[in-house]
Amino acid sequence: MFDNENKEKIIQSTGQFLKIGIELEAAIEQAGMNIREQAKNSYKQEWLDARLMLVAVISYLQSFRANIPGKTNPNIDEILTLISVFIQGVNWVERLISEGQYVKASAVLKQDYEILTRINEIKAGVAKPGTTPNVRHAPKGSQKVYGDLNNVAHPSNLHLLKNLLNQLHEGKVHGVSAIPIFNEQVLRELYELHVWLILQITREAIILAGEMYGKDEPDIYIAINYWLTAVKVLEKFGSDNPE
């Protein structure tokens, strides 16, 4: 058993030891905030505008018939669930990208891409429960994106992981750091893909709303008009396809 004096020493030393963990998390958080400031100058304003408009469209679609049940069937139920999962994490995806967490961002973008692919499989009548969506059912021309995301997100691809981390070179010591860094090219590529995925999911949300409440519903026309506005903005700057 420890006497009171030894207990106090253990408590004090444990507190100091745990403090270094807090300091590491604080350093990562601060680096992320610094990268976010740099990201603001790297993103095209049109990406930011289109993204916000598309998120607003989905929010509008979810609220205009709140608590009013529409047509349903197993396919509608599954697609609605997938869209909700996508939207639930949309702000976290943006944060991962904008704060330099490129490897983690690639992993969640891969999942978002699989959600889109799964929706296409459901609509085509080829979805198989418990299996990874087949990218041949993803939007035409986008399959290479999935391969790239898969390569980055896979823990076994050491050279790719290292290239996205902060490199440390001091004398004979060569390593990597957990503190995120700013990589403008990667940042822009991931963010553009993020916006493209929101565009596609929003399109599916509009189609689903039409199936549930009727294509002639006036509120759906409002959503379509804003979606088309976002499309025009992105097409003007070559962001309509991640190919």
XYZ file of C-alpha atoms in Angstrom:
243
model
C 0.000 0.000 0.000
C 1.155 3.556 -0.684
C 1.383 6.092 2.126
C -0.129 9.547 1.697
C 3.169 11.152 0.629
C 3.791 8.608 -2.153
C 0.171 8.852 -3.290
C 0.566 12.614 -3.691
C 3.737 12.183 -5.756
C 2.016 9.653 -8.032
C -0.958 11.955 -8.504
C 1.299 14.891 -9.356
C 3.518 12.934 -11.748
C 0.479 11.372 -13.460
C -0.988 14.803 -13.981
C 2.218 16.008 -15.607
C 2.382 12.912 -17.770
C -1.224 13.278 -18.957
C -0.545 16.931 -19.753
C 1.710 15.970 -22.657
C -1.237 14.178 -24.249
C -3.333 17.326 -23.938
C -0.502 19.343 -25.464
C -0.282 16.995 -28.461
C -4.007 17.257 -29.157
C -3.806 21.026 -28.769
C -0.915 21.199 -31.247
C -2.856 19.146 -33.799
C -5.913 21.348 -33.282
C -3.898 24.541 -33.694
C -2.176 23.257 -36.828
C -5.587 22.402 -38.240
C -6.838 25.918 -37.605
C -3.769 27.379 -39.313
C -4.291 25.104 -42.329
C -7.949 26.129 -42.486
C -6.889 29.758 -42.853
C -4.629 28.789 -45.754
C -7.388 26.668 -47.266
C -9.709 29.673 -47.469
C -7.348 31.227 -49.997
C -6.972 27.986 -51.958
C -10.608 27.096 -52.526
C -12.461 28.623 -55.410
C -15.272 30.798 -54.118
C -17.574 28.998 -56.542
C -16.899 25.692 -54.765
C -17.844 27.242 -51.431
C -20.979 28.861 -52.823
C -22.137 25.722 -54.635
C -21.466 23.512 -51.608
C -23.533 25.693 -49.288
C -26.354 25.905 -51.820
C -26.451 22.130 -52.230
C -26.492 21.497 -48.482
C -29.339 24.004 -48.235
C -31.247 22.107 -50.934
C -31.010 18.869 -48.984
C -32.031 20.615 -45.775
C -35.016 22.113 -47.590
C -36.047 18.721 -48.961
C -35.914 17.204 -45.488
C -38.023 19.948 -43.949
C -40.724 20.877 -46.459
C -42.770 17.769 -45.651
C -41.530 17.208 -42.115
C -43.679 14.703 -40.181
C -45.785 14.052 -43.290
C -45.279 10.468 -44.495
C -44.799 9.958 -48.200
C -44.772 6.897 -50.388
C -42.399 4.258 -49.119
C -40.993 0.845 -50.016
C -37.778 -1.028 -49.098
C -35.738 0.730 -51.791
C -36.918 4.194 -50.804
C -36.242 3.411 -47.158
C -32.677 2.272 -47.874
C -31.849 5.236 -50.123
C -33.292 7.653 -47.564
C -31.108 6.067 -44.887
C -27.992 6.307 -47.053
C -28.618 9.962 -47.858
C -29.083 10.699 -44.142
C -25.791 8.963 -43.316
C -24.044 11.016 -45.996
C -25.461 14.327 -44.775
C -24.829 13.534 -41.119
C -21.094 13.570 -41.760
C -20.852 16.280 -44.412
C -19.442 18.927 -42.068
C -16.882 16.496 -40.641
C -15.664 15.626 -44.129
C -15.164 19.329 -44.816
C -13.281 19.722 -41.556
C -10.944 16.799 -42.235
C -10.070 18.200 -45.655
C -9.752 21.833 -44.603
C -7.642 21.067 -41.534
C -5.030 18.901 -43.228
C -6.272 15.426 -42.280
C -5.822 14.147 -45.832
C -5.530 10.420 -45.086
C -8.598 10.396 -42.852
C -10.439 12.563 -45.376
C -9.679 10.061 -48.142
C -11.180 7.273 -46.046
C -14.460 9.081 -45.433
C -14.662 10.297 -49.036
C -14.262 6.660 -50.064
C -17.261 5.784 -47.902
C -19.255 8.669 -49.379
C -18.404 7.425 -52.864
C -19.575 3.934 -51.867
C -22.846 5.422 -50.575
C -23.446 7.026 -53.969
C -22.565 3.777 -55.724
C -24.882 1.802 -53.453
C -27.767 4.130 -54.293
C -27.156 3.479 -57.985
C -27.119 -0.270 -57.345
C -30.452 -0.077 -55.506
C -32.026 1.845 -58.376
C -30.632 -0.678 -60.877
C -31.961 -3.598 -58.827
C -28.529 -5.186 -58.353
C -27.751 -4.282 -54.722
C -26.573 -7.202 -52.601
C -26.856 -6.942 -48.803
C -23.559 -7.082 -46.921
C -21.339 -6.598 -49.968
C -19.164 -3.652 -50.959
C -20.792 -1.645 -53.757
C -19.313 -2.377 -57.179
C -17.805 0.773 -58.677
C -18.998 -0.157 -62.137
C -22.342 1.211 -60.929
C -20.799 4.542 -59.943
C -21.199 7.558 -62.249
C -19.415 6.921 -65.526
C -15.853 8.189 -65.613
C -15.448 8.479 -61.853
C -14.067 5.003 -61.123
C -10.428 6.141 -61.073
C -11.281 8.424 -58.173
C -12.320 5.413 -56.101
C -9.068 3.634 -56.853
C -7.052 6.673 -55.785
C -9.036 7.056 -52.563
C -8.673 3.381 -51.776
C -4.907 3.553 -52.248
C -4.511 6.534 -49.923
C -6.922 5.219 -47.289
C -5.281 1.774 -47.117
C -2.841 1.445 -44.173
C -0.473 -0.800 -46.163
C 0.479 1.899 -48.699
C 3.309 3.355 -46.642
C 4.806 5.581 -49.328
C 1.463 7.288 -49.967
C 0.821 7.817 -46.272
C 4.260 9.325 -45.738
C 3.785 11.762 -48.603
C 0.721 13.195 -46.841
C 2.378 13.596 -43.450
C 4.742 16.169 -42.021
C 8.293 15.022 -42.761
C 11.013 15.399 -40.125
C 14.658 15.532 -41.195
C 17.207 16.505 -38.577
C 20.720 15.234 -39.131
C 20.565 11.466 -39.328
C 17.019 11.367 -38.005
C 14.304 10.946 -40.642
C 10.704 10.436 -39.694
C 7.168 11.765 -39.791
C 5.081 13.881 -37.459
C 1.449 13.607 -36.392
C 1.077 17.395 -36.711
C -0.852 18.060 -39.972
C 0.629 20.164 -42.763
C -0.776 22.240 -45.615
C -0.692 20.582 -49.052
C -2.542 22.805 -51.491
C -2.810 20.340 -54.379
C -4.177 17.516 -52.240
C -6.461 19.905 -50.380
C -8.013 21.237 -53.585
C -8.448 17.792 -55.150
C -10.177 16.357 -52.080
C -12.414 19.383 -51.629
C -13.484 19.380 -55.260
C -14.394 15.700 -54.962
C -16.297 16.458 -51.744
C -18.392 19.092 -53.537
C -18.998 16.761 -56.489
C -20.261 14.021 -54.165
C -22.637 16.468 -52.469
C -23.892 17.457 -55.924
C -24.642 13.832 -56.805
C -26.255 12.993 -53.470
C -28.407 16.128 -53.661
C -29.594 15.011 -57.085
C -30.578 11.646 -55.614
C -32.381 13.408 -52.747
C -34.439 15.409 -55.261
C -35.338 12.275 -57.227
C -36.284 10.499 -54.008
C -38.486 13.388 -52.868
C -40.296 13.211 -56.203
C -40.960 9.510 -55.719
C -42.203 10.023 -52.194
C -44.387 13.115 -52.659
C -44.980 13.409 -56.393
C -42.915 15.112 -59.085
C -45.362 18.017 -59.349
C -44.800 19.124 -55.761
C -43.950 22.884 -55.960
C -41.281 22.640 -53.269
C -39.412 20.094 -55.351
C -39.259 22.574 -58.231
C -37.668 25.081 -55.860
C -35.042 22.510 -54.919
C -34.405 21.660 -58.582
C -33.885 25.310 -59.500
C -31.273 25.789 -56.797
C -29.592 22.501 -57.731
C -29.381 23.614 -61.366
C -27.878 26.925 -60.260
C -25.164 25.028 -58.370
C -24.537 22.851 -61.424
C -24.056 25.912 -63.628
C -21.580 27.407 -61.172
C -19.546 24.198 -61.022
C -19.678 23.518 -64.763
C -18.350 26.995 -65.438
C -15.217 26.116 -63.484
C -14.846 22.529 -64.652
C -16.044 20.857 -61.460
C -18.957 18.857 -62.841
C -17.038 15.557 -62.954
C -14.087 14.319 -60.870
C -12.605 12.422 -63.802
